[in-house]
């Protein structure tokens, strides 16, 4: 553990020293470094040491002004926390940029609310038509199942065994009815979700359009 810590400090020292040298190369002037030790005592030096890297330091020019501050070296645990926070911030920024792009696209595609409503209603109508088609198919499948069951009941009523192929057809038809009912349920839920989404989009569209109109002279 001690060796690992020492290597981290050495790597940090080399990296920060290289950064400081590169910065000084771009800014040719006489600089000093200032930092505070663990007890809070301030130090000044023409070069960096492990303590400065660990605690962070200021770069001071010949006029005594701080021209740059370098944060203290993070521990492995702190670095993980910082990286996680940065990743979260980056994700939030990316989401905001995507939302902005979608907003601009929506405003561009629909010049006014009526155009927006017509387009969204067309999508709802497609879902409604799909539901109607499924309902028709389901009714036909249920009727087929009822006919098969009625035929099997007549055979039993005559005191005869129901043929295996008929039982198989009944099982197959039951599965078809079950699947069709599941499809209908999914489509109906999709329509409910779509209508809710349209209302949310409409509210956002109105807000965006109002903001844009307010900026138009």
XYZ file of C-alpha atoms in Angstrom:
217
model
C 0.000 0.000 0.000
C 2.887 2.350 0.895
C 4.580 1.645 -2.434
C 1.343 2.314 -4.311
C 0.857 5.623 -2.504
C 4.445 6.631 -3.189
C 4.044 5.844 -6.869
C 0.853 7.911 -7.018
C 2.587 10.863 -5.390
C 5.563 10.542 -7.730
C 3.294 10.337 -10.775
C 1.352 13.350 -9.539
C 4.537 15.290 -8.945
C 5.879 14.514 -12.403
C 2.562 15.345 -14.055
C 2.114 18.609 -12.219
C 5.738 19.567 -12.730
C 5.406 18.893 -16.434
C 2.212 20.932 -16.490
C 3.886 23.776 -14.658
C 6.903 23.701 -16.965
C 4.692 23.673 -20.032
C 2.681 26.575 -18.687
C 5.825 28.532 -17.879
C 7.215 27.845 -21.350
C 4.157 29.554 -22.777
C 4.452 32.359 -20.237
C 8.188 33.209 -20.000
C 8.493 35.096 -16.714
C 9.952 34.518 -13.262
C 7.475 32.570 -11.125
C 7.366 31.239 -7.598
C 5.097 28.745 -5.911
C 3.101 29.150 -2.737
C 1.278 26.480 -0.733
C 0.213 25.640 2.787
C 1.349 22.561 4.662
C -0.886 20.261 6.687
C -0.705 22.618 9.671
C -1.755 25.621 7.569
C 1.667 27.242 7.433
C 2.333 29.002 4.127
C 5.470 28.226 2.112
C 7.138 29.870 -0.878
C 9.625 28.250 -3.233
C 11.051 28.407 -6.732
C 10.254 24.707 -7.215
C 7.526 22.232 -6.341
C 7.722 19.399 -3.837
C 5.475 16.540 -2.766
C 3.726 18.652 -0.148
C 2.791 21.318 -2.706
C 1.437 18.680 -5.066
C -0.547 17.049 -2.282
C -2.073 20.234 -0.873
C -2.357 22.353 -4.025
C -0.435 25.509 -4.798
C -0.512 28.978 -6.347
C 1.732 30.239 -9.127
C 2.935 33.758 -8.341
C 4.501 36.141 -10.850
C 7.302 38.617 -10.288
C 4.780 41.244 -9.178
C 3.536 39.013 -6.386
C 0.193 38.284 -8.047
C -1.369 34.833 -8.190
C -1.695 33.998 -11.881
C -2.745 30.385 -11.537
C -4.071 28.015 -8.884
C -3.513 24.264 -9.040
C -5.898 22.128 -7.015
C -4.541 19.660 -4.513
C -3.904 16.100 -5.589
C -6.975 13.897 -5.210
C -6.879 10.560 -3.455
C -7.982 7.505 -5.480
C -11.345 7.586 -3.689
C -11.800 11.317 -4.291
C -10.810 10.868 -7.911
C -13.514 8.227 -8.362
C -16.094 10.553 -6.818
C -14.944 13.427 -9.015
C -15.018 11.273 -12.138
C -18.508 10.019 -11.278
C -19.709 13.578 -10.728
C -18.176 14.663 -14.026
C -19.780 11.734 -15.843
C -23.145 12.670 -14.350
C -22.695 16.297 -15.380
C -21.668 15.254 -18.890
C -24.735 13.022 -19.183
C -26.997 15.845 -18.017
C -25.408 18.214 -20.520
C -25.840 15.691 -23.328
C -29.493 15.177 -22.368
C -30.071 18.936 -22.343
C -28.499 19.260 -25.783
C -30.659 16.434 -27.145
C -33.764 18.053 -25.692
C -32.842 21.393 -27.228
C -32.342 19.761 -30.625
C -35.728 18.024 -30.337
C -37.385 21.292 -29.345
C -35.936 23.123 -32.316
C -36.964 20.303 -34.636
C -40.519 20.380 -33.284
C -40.829 24.142 -33.750
C -39.459 23.842 -37.263
C -41.771 20.969 -38.228
C -44.952 22.556 -36.858
C -45.312 26.291 -37.618
C -48.486 26.566 -35.540
C -50.547 24.603 -33.032
C -53.145 23.419 -35.531
C -50.500 21.807 -37.721
C -49.083 20.156 -34.615
C -52.502 18.851 -33.539
C -53.305 17.516 -37.012
C -50.026 15.605 -37.201
C -50.423 14.090 -33.748
C -54.063 13.205 -34.374
C -53.050 11.366 -37.545
C -50.817 9.113 -35.443
C -53.614 8.513 -32.929
C -55.967 7.658 -35.786
C -53.524 5.023 -37.026
C -53.515 3.413 -33.585
C -57.314 3.537 -33.488
C -57.527 1.821 -36.873
C -55.095 -0.880 -35.739
C -57.270 -1.506 -32.677
C -60.383 -1.832 -34.811
C -58.659 -4.309 -37.114
C -57.531 -6.397 -34.151
C -61.031 -6.320 -32.665
C -62.458 -7.653 -35.933
C -59.835 -10.397 -36.058
C -60.431 -11.262 -32.417
C -64.169 -11.547 -32.982
C -63.543 -13.940 -35.880
C -61.108 -16.016 -33.803
C -63.559 -16.187 -30.896
C -66.328 -17.258 -33.262
C -64.122 -20.016 -34.681
C -63.363 -21.226 -31.169
C -67.052 -21.176 -30.262
C -67.880 -23.235 -33.351
C -65.211 -25.816 -32.522
C -66.368 -26.079 -28.920
C -69.971 -26.438 -30.064
C -68.973 -29.207 -32.461
C -67.085 -31.021 -29.695
C -70.104 -30.663 -27.394
C -72.392 -32.197 -30.023
C -70.065 -35.189 -30.366
C -70.011 -35.692 -26.600
C -73.779 -35.347 -26.497
C -74.014 -38.227 -28.960
C -71.936 -40.319 -26.583
C -68.906 -40.400 -28.816
C -65.301 -39.481 -27.935
C -64.015 -36.186 -29.268
C -61.419 -36.909 -31.965
C -57.829 -36.027 -31.112
C -57.493 -33.766 -34.130
C -60.519 -31.735 -32.949
C -59.082 -31.315 -29.465
C -55.834 -30.179 -31.066
C -57.664 -27.636 -33.216
C -59.480 -26.353 -30.125
C -56.172 -25.931 -28.264
C -54.641 -24.135 -31.236
C -57.660 -21.857 -31.544
C -57.607 -21.056 -27.826
C -53.972 -19.960 -28.160
C -54.873 -17.818 -31.162
C -57.643 -16.109 -29.192
C -55.340 -15.557 -26.210
C -52.643 -14.026 -28.408
C -55.165 -11.807 -30.180
C -56.531 -10.559 -26.855
C -53.002 -9.784 -25.680
C -52.331 -7.887 -28.901
C -55.512 -5.869 -28.431
C -54.565 -5.032 -24.835
C -51.120 -3.835 -25.928
C -52.574 -1.700 -28.692
C -55.139 -0.132 -26.383
C -52.446 0.676 -23.825
C -50.241 2.088 -26.578
C -53.059 4.430 -27.583
C -53.544 5.585 -23.986
C -49.803 6.225 -23.658
C -49.701 8.007 -27.018
C -52.586 10.309 -26.092
C -50.871 11.167 -22.817
C -47.610 11.812 -24.647
C -49.366 14.063 -27.145
C -50.795 16.162 -24.312
C -47.325 16.508 -22.794
C -45.851 17.444 -26.162
C -48.623 19.955 -26.773
C -47.937 21.655 -23.445
C -44.235 21.854 -24.264
C -44.952 23.046 -27.808
C -47.133 25.868 -26.485
C -44.427 26.890 -24.031
C -41.701 26.875 -26.684
C -43.855 28.674 -29.235
C -44.826 31.337 -26.704
C -41.170 31.898 -25.795
C -40.203 32.157 -29.452
C -43.067 34.542 -30.239
C -42.080 36.712 -27.271
C -38.589 37.108 -28.736
C -39.927 38.040 -32.158
C -40.048 41.837 -32.553
